[in-house]
Amino acid sequence: MPIPDTINRIVHDWLRHSSQLAAAAPVDPFASFFSEFVAYNALYSEVTKRLLHRKLISDDRESTGDRAGATKNVAAFLGHRAIAVALDSHTSDPPNESRYLEKSIVRQICLRFYICTQRNGRPRRDEDETLVNQVARGTECQRVESVLTLIYKTRCNLFHGGKKRIEDQANLLLPMRDVIRIVNTLLIAKIEGDPIVPEPDLDPRQIEIPTFVAVGDADIRDGN
């Protein structure tokens, strides 16, 4: 069944905006990442509704919350293998480097940034290390869910961090953006072919399409 009209408009408006940003020179990694993530947010929220409609997840915050939607629910809906294969098929630079996007993300976290934090903002290096190891050497399920978790936590840091812009962040945000773009493509195709459409929570006329605001001062938490 087609994606509901309201979700479809949000997704395609932001994906179009992301494509325009990607074609610009130089690319703004913050705006490009966020544009792709807004579309992702709309898609994984729709996925969570469908899994709940089928009673495949519990009706509680742990199963239906934003983090679960962006990580476990997307992986369950698409299948870990489908996501892993799509990531493996990504054209790398340099060519023929396997798992290029994931390696780029892991490399930047190891060298420059921390992602997981305590409530007081202090880094949780053990959590970063666990996620990085699972991306690099874990099972297929661990690999997929861990890279999605790192991306989700990075998005949270960009909203709630110190708002200090660091040029090196492009080296982390752009491969993360490309992972989201791959997963968005899979989600759109899978949702379009999905036979169940849940009842909408709101009349579409009550839902506002977000307006893009340039993110000029957001940051990822700097590990140095």
PDB file of C-alpha atoms in Angstrom:
ATOM      1  CA  MET A   1       0.000   0.000   0.000  1.00  0.00           C
ATOM      2  CA  PRO A   2       1.239   3.542  -0.699  1.00  0.00           C
ATOM      3  CA  ILE A   3       2.789   5.617   2.027  1.00  0.00           C
ATOM      4  CA  PRO A   4       0.061   7.792   3.636  1.00  0.00           C
ATOM      5  CA  ASP A   5      -0.137  11.164   1.907  1.00  0.00           C
ATOM      6  CA  THR A   6       1.009  13.206   4.885  1.00  0.00           C
ATOM      7  CA  ILE A   7       4.069  11.022   5.469  1.00  0.00           C
ATOM      8  CA  ASN A   8       4.773  10.904   1.744  1.00  0.00           C
ATOM      9  CA  ARG A   9       4.858  14.693   1.517  1.00  0.00           C
ATOM     10  CA  ILE A  10       7.192  15.037   4.488  1.00  0.00           C
ATOM     11  CA  VAL A  11       9.532  12.325   3.245  1.00  0.00           C
ATOM     12  CA  HIS A  12       9.807  13.490  -0.340  1.00  0.00           C
ATOM     13  CA  ASP A  13      10.038  17.192   0.533  1.00  0.00           C
ATOM     14  CA  TRP A  14      13.005  16.525   2.806  1.00  0.00           C
ATOM     15  CA  LEU A  15      14.643  14.003   0.500  1.00  0.00           C
ATOM     16  CA  ARG A  16      14.423  16.528  -2.312  1.00  0.00           C
ATOM     17  CA  HIS A  17      15.974  19.134  -0.047  1.00  0.00           C
ATOM     18  CA  SER A  18      18.730  16.685   0.910  1.00  0.00           C
ATOM     19  CA  SER A  19      19.491  16.010  -2.761  1.00  0.00           C
ATOM     20  CA  GLN A  20      19.739  19.730  -3.445  1.00  0.00           C
ATOM     21  CA  LEU A  21      22.152  20.161  -0.552  1.00  0.00           C
ATOM     22  CA  ALA A  22      24.254  17.208  -1.702  1.00  0.00           C
ATOM     23  CA  ALA A  23      24.602  18.804  -5.136  1.00  0.00           C
ATOM     24  CA  ALA A  24      25.835  22.083  -3.689  1.00  0.00           C
ATOM     25  CA  ALA A  25      29.512  22.923  -3.415  1.00  0.00           C
ATOM     26  CA  PRO A  26      30.721  22.832  -0.769  1.00  0.00           C
ATOM     27  CA  VAL A  27      28.298  20.424   0.907  1.00  0.00           C
ATOM     28  CA  ASP A  28      26.974  21.536   4.301  1.00  0.00           C
ATOM     29  CA  PRO A  29      27.281  18.282   6.301  1.00  0.00           C
ATOM     30  CA  PHE A  30      24.974  19.452   9.072  1.00  0.00           C
ATOM     31  CA  ALA A  31      22.091  20.510   6.866  1.00  0.00           C
ATOM     32  CA  SER A  32      22.540  17.473   4.622  1.00  0.00           C
ATOM     33  CA  PHE A  33      22.549  15.043   7.567  1.00  0.00           C
ATOM     34  CA  PHE A  34      19.522  16.630   9.192  1.00  0.00           C
ATOM     35  CA  SER A  35      17.487  16.742   5.986  1.00  0.00           C
ATOM     36  CA  GLU A  36      18.030  13.033   5.438  1.00  0.00           C
ATOM     37  CA  PHE A  37      17.256  12.299   9.088  1.00  0.00           C
ATOM     38  CA  VAL A  38      13.950  14.191   9.060  1.00  0.00           C
ATOM     39  CA  ALA A  39      12.772  11.912   6.252  1.00  0.00           C
ATOM     40  CA  TYR A  40      14.102   8.932   8.210  1.00  0.00           C
ATOM     41  CA  ASN A  41      12.186  10.060  11.286  1.00  0.00           C
ATOM     42  CA  ALA A  42       8.912  10.141   9.369  1.00  0.00           C
ATOM     43  CA  LEU A  43       9.579   6.693   7.904  1.00  0.00           C
ATOM     44  CA  TYR A  44      10.597   4.931  11.100  1.00  0.00           C
ATOM     45  CA  SER A  45       7.612   6.429  12.914  1.00  0.00           C
ATOM     46  CA  GLU A  46       5.382   4.892  10.229  1.00  0.00           C
ATOM     47  CA  VAL A  47       7.215   1.566  10.590  1.00  0.00           C
ATOM     48  CA  THR A  48       6.617   1.568  14.347  1.00  0.00           C
ATOM     49  CA  LYS A  49       2.879   2.109  13.785  1.00  0.00           C
ATOM     50  CA  ARG A  50       2.759  -0.834  11.393  1.00  0.00           C
ATOM     51  CA  LEU A  51       4.630  -3.170  13.716  1.00  0.00           C
ATOM     52  CA  LEU A  52       2.316  -2.147  16.554  1.00  0.00           C
ATOM     53  CA  HIS A  53      -0.733  -2.656  14.316  1.00  0.00           C
ATOM     54  CA  ARG A  54       0.436  -6.230  13.689  1.00  0.00           C
ATOM     55  CA  LYS A  55       1.108  -6.702  17.418  1.00  0.00           C
ATOM     56  CA  LEU A  56       4.760  -7.474  16.645  1.00  0.00           C
ATOM     57  CA  ILE A  57       5.913  -5.021  19.311  1.00  0.00           C
ATOM     58  CA  SER A  58       4.527  -4.106  22.725  1.00  0.00           C
ATOM     59  CA  ASP A  59       2.575  -0.916  23.259  1.00  0.00           C
ATOM     60  CA  ASP A  60       5.101   0.618  25.639  1.00  0.00           C
ATOM     61  CA  ARG A  61       7.767   3.289  25.412  1.00  0.00           C
ATOM     62  CA  GLU A  62      10.609   0.793  25.241  1.00  0.00           C
ATOM     63  CA  SER A  63       9.159  -0.667  22.028  1.00  0.00           C
ATOM     64  CA  THR A  64       7.485   2.368  20.472  1.00  0.00           C
ATOM     65  CA  GLY A  65       9.790   5.216  21.554  1.00  0.00           C
ATOM     66  CA  ASP A  66      11.887   7.247  19.156  1.00  0.00           C
ATOM     67  CA  ARG A  67      15.128   5.348  19.761  1.00  0.00           C
ATOM     68  CA  ALA A  68      13.457   1.949  19.306  1.00  0.00           C
ATOM     69  CA  GLY A  69      11.848   3.187  16.092  1.00  0.00           C
ATOM     70  CA  ALA A  70      15.133   4.404  14.634  1.00  0.00           C
ATOM     71  CA  THR A  71      17.060   1.246  15.500  1.00  0.00           C
ATOM     72  CA  LYS A  72      15.348  -2.022  16.435  1.00  0.00           C
ATOM     73  CA  ASN A  73      12.047  -1.407  14.652  1.00  0.00           C
ATOM     74  CA  VAL A  74      13.648  -0.405  11.357  1.00  0.00           C
ATOM     75  CA  ALA A  75      15.924  -3.449  11.512  1.00  0.00           C
ATOM     76  CA  ALA A  76      12.996  -5.760  12.303  1.00  0.00           C
ATOM     77  CA  PHE A  77      10.833  -4.321   9.521  1.00  0.00           C
ATOM     78  CA  LEU A  78      13.474  -4.428   6.792  1.00  0.00           C
ATOM     79  CA  GLY A  79      15.470  -7.378   8.051  1.00  0.00           C
ATOM     80  CA  HIS A  80      19.052  -7.134   9.235  1.00  0.00           C
ATOM     81  CA  ARG A  81      20.292  -8.990   6.175  1.00  0.00           C
ATOM     82  CA  ALA A  82      18.613  -6.576   3.729  1.00  0.00           C
ATOM     83  CA  ILE A  83      20.248  -3.592   5.418  1.00  0.00           C
ATOM     84  CA  ALA A  84      23.657  -5.284   5.595  1.00  0.00           C
ATOM     85  CA  VAL A  85      23.544  -6.257   1.921  1.00  0.00           C
ATOM     86  CA  ALA A  86      22.553  -2.722   0.908  1.00  0.00           C
ATOM     87  CA  LEU A  87      25.417  -1.230   2.919  1.00  0.00           C
ATOM     88  CA  ASP A  88      27.845  -3.742   1.421  1.00  0.00           C
ATOM     89  CA  SER A  89      26.681  -2.748  -2.063  1.00  0.00           C
ATOM     90  CA  HIS A  90      27.510   0.933  -1.555  1.00  0.00           C
ATOM     91  CA  THR A  91      30.162   2.210  -3.957  1.00  0.00           C
ATOM     92  CA  SER A  92      33.197   3.110  -1.908  1.00  0.00           C
ATOM     93  CA  ASP A  93      35.879   5.753  -2.267  1.00  0.00           C
ATOM     94  CA  PRO A  94      38.521   4.388  -2.693  1.00  0.00           C
ATOM     95  CA  PRO A  95      36.814   1.740  -4.825  1.00  0.00           C
ATOM     96  CA  ASN A  96      36.406  -1.852  -3.700  1.00  0.00           C
ATOM     97  CA  GLU A  97      36.873  -1.126   0.009  1.00  0.00           C
ATOM     98  CA  SER A  98      34.351  -3.352   1.760  1.00  0.00           C
ATOM     99  CA  ARG A  99      32.038  -1.832   4.374  1.00  0.00           C
ATOM    100  CA  TYR A 100      33.438   1.599   3.559  1.00  0.00           C
ATOM    101  CA  LEU A 101      30.704   3.649   5.254  1.00  0.00           C
ATOM    102  CA  GLU A 102      30.836   1.717   8.499  1.00  0.00           C
ATOM    103  CA  LYS A 103      34.634   1.799   8.572  1.00  0.00           C
ATOM    104  CA  SER A 104      34.549   5.573   8.040  1.00  0.00           C
ATOM    105  CA  ILE A 105      32.159   6.021  10.967  1.00  0.00           C
ATOM    106  CA  VAL A 106      34.150   3.743  13.267  1.00  0.00           C
ATOM    107  CA  ARG A 107      37.438   5.422  12.306  1.00  0.00           C
ATOM    108  CA  GLN A 108      36.152   8.883  13.191  1.00  0.00           C
ATOM    109  CA  ILE A 109      34.710   7.788  16.529  1.00  0.00           C
ATOM    110  CA  CYS A 110      37.957   6.054  17.466  1.00  0.00           C
ATOM    111  CA  LEU A 111      40.131   8.989  16.421  1.00  0.00           C
ATOM    112  CA  ARG A 112      38.147  12.104  17.153  1.00  0.00           C
ATOM    113  CA  PHE A 113      34.665  11.915  18.673  1.00  0.00           C
ATOM    114  CA  TYR A 114      32.679  10.381  21.457  1.00  0.00           C
ATOM    115  CA  ILE A 115      28.979   9.653  20.973  1.00  0.00           C
ATOM    116  CA  CYS A 116      27.514   8.090  24.117  1.00  0.00           C
ATOM    117  CA  THR A 117      27.248  10.365  27.139  1.00  0.00           C
ATOM    118  CA  GLN A 118      25.982  10.468  30.679  1.00  0.00           C
ATOM    119  CA  ARG A 119      23.280  12.928  31.687  1.00  0.00           C
ATOM    120  CA  ASN A 120      25.961  15.378  32.821  1.00  0.00           C
ATOM    121  CA  GLY A 121      27.557  15.286  29.362  1.00  0.00           C
ATOM    122  CA  ARG A 122      30.580  13.207  30.305  1.00  0.00           C
ATOM    123  CA  PRO A 123      31.553  10.582  27.755  1.00  0.00           C
ATOM    124  CA  ARG A 124      30.727   6.921  28.195  1.00  0.00           C
ATOM    125  CA  ARG A 125      33.686   5.442  26.398  1.00  0.00           C
ATOM    126  CA  ASP A 126      32.678   1.899  27.309  1.00  0.00           C
ATOM    127  CA  GLU A 127      29.379   2.270  25.433  1.00  0.00           C
ATOM    128  CA  ASP A 128      31.125   3.791  22.423  1.00  0.00           C
ATOM    129  CA  GLU A 129      33.633   0.939  22.448  1.00  0.00           C
ATOM    130  CA  THR A 130      30.873  -1.681  22.637  1.00  0.00           C
ATOM    131  CA  LEU A 131      28.951  -0.193  19.708  1.00  0.00           C
ATOM    132  CA  VAL A 132      32.086   0.303  17.617  1.00  0.00           C
ATOM    133  CA  ASN A 133      33.202  -3.288  18.236  1.00  0.00           C
ATOM    134  CA  GLN A 134      29.772  -4.591  17.284  1.00  0.00           C
ATOM    135  CA  VAL A 135      29.829  -2.613  14.045  1.00  0.00           C
ATOM    136  CA  ALA A 136      33.324  -3.847  13.227  1.00  0.00           C
ATOM    137  CA  ARG A 137      33.225  -7.439  14.460  1.00  0.00           C
ATOM    138  CA  GLY A 138      29.734  -8.304  15.676  1.00  0.00           C
ATOM    139  CA  THR A 139      27.028 -10.499  14.220  1.00  0.00           C
ATOM    140  CA  GLU A 140      24.961  -9.185  11.350  1.00  0.00           C
ATOM    141  CA  CYS A 141      22.200  -8.160  13.785  1.00  0.00           C
ATOM    142  CA  GLN A 142      24.661  -6.407  16.096  1.00  0.00           C
ATOM    143  CA  ARG A 143      26.380  -4.701  13.188  1.00  0.00           C
ATOM    144  CA  VAL A 144      23.169  -3.232  11.766  1.00  0.00           C
ATOM    145  CA  GLU A 145      21.548  -2.169  15.034  1.00  0.00           C
ATOM    146  CA  SER A 146      24.787  -0.696  16.373  1.00  0.00           C
ATOM    147  CA  VAL A 147      25.452   1.512  13.352  1.00  0.00           C
ATOM    148  CA  LEU A 148      21.832   2.729  13.490  1.00  0.00           C
ATOM    149  CA  THR A 149      22.245   3.401  17.216  1.00  0.00           C
ATOM    150  CA  LEU A 150      25.416   5.442  16.659  1.00  0.00           C
ATOM    151  CA  ILE A 151      23.620   7.514  14.034  1.00  0.00           C
ATOM    152  CA  TYR A 152      20.596   8.046  16.269  1.00  0.00           C
ATOM    153  CA  LYS A 153      22.774   9.096  19.222  1.00  0.00           C
ATOM    154  CA  THR A 154      24.719  11.470  16.980  1.00  0.00           C
ATOM    155  CA  ARG A 155      21.475  13.100  15.915  1.00  0.00           C
ATOM    156  CA  CYS A 156      20.553  13.534  19.612  1.00  0.00           C
ATOM    157  CA  ASN A 157      23.948  15.089  20.344  1.00  0.00           C
ATOM    158  CA  LEU A 158      23.528  17.543  17.493  1.00  0.00           C
ATOM    159  CA  PHE A 159      20.283  18.746  19.048  1.00  0.00           C
ATOM    160  CA  HIS A 160      21.405  18.740  22.666  1.00  0.00           C
ATOM    161  CA  GLY A 161      25.193  19.160  22.558  1.00  0.00           C
ATOM    162  CA  GLY A 162      27.311  22.242  23.100  1.00  0.00           C
ATOM    163  CA  LYS A 163      26.476  23.653  19.665  1.00  0.00           C
ATOM    164  CA  LYS A 164      30.127  24.141  18.744  1.00  0.00           C
ATOM    165  CA  ARG A 165      30.732  23.576  15.061  1.00  0.00           C
ATOM    166  CA  ILE A 166      33.882  21.635  14.171  1.00  0.00           C
ATOM    167  CA  GLU A 167      35.011  21.229  10.586  1.00  0.00           C
ATOM    168  CA  ASP A 168      36.121  17.620  11.150  1.00  0.00           C
ATOM    169  CA  GLN A 169      32.524  16.639  11.883  1.00  0.00           C
ATOM    170  CA  ALA A 170      31.908  16.374   8.152  1.00  0.00           C
ATOM    171  CA  ASN A 171      34.068  13.246   8.148  1.00  0.00           C
ATOM    172  CA  LEU A 172      31.555  11.596  10.485  1.00  0.00           C
ATOM    173  CA  LEU A 173      28.277  13.170   9.377  1.00  0.00           C
ATOM    174  CA  LEU A 174      28.591  12.497   5.647  1.00  0.00           C
ATOM    175  CA  PRO A 175      29.038   8.709   5.880  1.00  0.00           C
ATOM    176  CA  MET A 176      26.246   8.644   8.463  1.00  0.00           C
ATOM    177  CA  ARG A 177      24.067  10.593   6.051  1.00  0.00           C
ATOM    178  CA  ASP A 178      24.825   8.055   3.329  1.00  0.00           C
ATOM    179  CA  VAL A 179      23.821   5.168   5.603  1.00  0.00           C
ATOM    180  CA  ILE A 180      20.521   6.910   6.349  1.00  0.00           C
ATOM    181  CA  ARG A 181      19.982   7.532   2.632  1.00  0.00           C
ATOM    182  CA  ILE A 182      20.441   3.827   1.873  1.00  0.00           C
ATOM    183  CA  VAL A 183      18.045   2.817   4.654  1.00  0.00           C
ATOM    184  CA  ASN A 184      15.487   5.447   3.557  1.00  0.00           C
ATOM    185  CA  THR A 185      15.488   3.963   0.055  1.00  0.00           C
ATOM    186  CA  LEU A 186      14.842   0.504   1.494  1.00  0.00           C
ATOM    187  CA  LEU A 187      12.086   1.793   3.772  1.00  0.00           C
ATOM    188  CA  ILE A 188      10.215   3.593   1.012  1.00  0.00           C
ATOM    189  CA  ALA A 189      10.227   0.484  -1.186  1.00  0.00           C
ATOM    190  CA  LYS A 190       9.195  -1.830   1.665  1.00  0.00           C
ATOM    191  CA  ILE A 191       6.424   0.430   2.955  1.00  0.00           C
ATOM    192  CA  GLU A 192       5.028   0.861  -0.560  1.00  0.00           C
ATOM    193  CA  GLY A 193       4.734  -2.917  -0.840  1.00  0.00           C
ATOM    194  CA  ASP A 194       3.403  -3.436   2.676  1.00  0.00           C
ATOM    195  CA  PRO A 195      -0.256  -4.582   2.711  1.00  0.00           C
ATOM    196  CA  ILE A 196      -1.192  -3.023   6.053  1.00  0.00           C
ATOM    197  CA  VAL A 197      -1.724   0.679   6.608  1.00  0.00           C
ATOM    198  CA  PRO A 198      -2.595   1.652  10.201  1.00  0.00           C
ATOM    199  CA  GLU A 199      -5.306   4.129  10.995  1.00  0.00           C
ATOM    200  CA  PRO A 200      -3.897   7.667  11.108  1.00  0.00           C
ATOM    201  CA  ASP A 201      -3.596   9.238  14.542  1.00  0.00           C
ATOM    202  CA  LEU A 202      -4.614  12.653  13.242  1.00  0.00           C
ATOM    203  CA  ASP A 203      -6.508  14.201  10.408  1.00  0.00           C
ATOM    204  CA  PRO A 204      -3.736  15.010   7.871  1.00  0.00           C
ATOM    205  CA  ARG A 205      -4.905  18.615   7.865  1.00  0.00           C
ATOM    206  CA  GLN A 206      -3.830  18.859  11.509  1.00  0.00           C
ATOM    207  CA  ILE A 207      -0.245  17.821  10.808  1.00  0.00           C
ATOM    208  CA  GLU A 208       2.167  20.559   9.864  1.00  0.00           C
ATOM    209  CA  ILE A 209       5.038  19.954   7.480  1.00  0.00           C
ATOM    210  CA  PRO A 210       8.235  21.123   9.236  1.00  0.00           C
ATOM    211  CA  THR A 211      10.030  24.091   7.735  1.00  0.00           C
ATOM    212  CA  PHE A 212      13.753  23.684   7.158  1.00  0.00           C
ATOM    213  CA  VAL A 213      15.950  25.821   9.359  1.00  0.00           C
ATOM    214  CA  ALA A 214      19.648  25.863   8.573  1.00  0.00           C
ATOM    215  CA  VAL A 215      21.706  24.290  11.325  1.00  0.00           C
ATOM    216  CA  GLY A 216      24.684  26.556  11.541  1.00  0.00           C
ATOM    217  CA  ASP A 217      25.941  25.933  15.072  1.00  0.00           C
ATOM    218  CA  ALA A 218      25.174  22.310  15.873  1.00  0.00           C
ATOM    219  CA  ASP A 219      27.894  19.919  16.836  1.00  0.00           C
ATOM    220  CA  ILE A 220      28.774  16.383  17.703  1.00  0.00           C
ATOM    221  CA  ARG A 221      30.445  16.055  21.049  1.00  0.00           C
ATOM    222  CA  ASP A 222      34.165  16.494  20.489  1.00  0.00           C
ATOM    223  CA  GLY A 223      36.330  13.824  22.008  1.00  0.00           C
ATOM    224  CA  ASN A 224      39.360  16.039  22.385  1.00  0.00           C
TER     225      ASN A 224
END
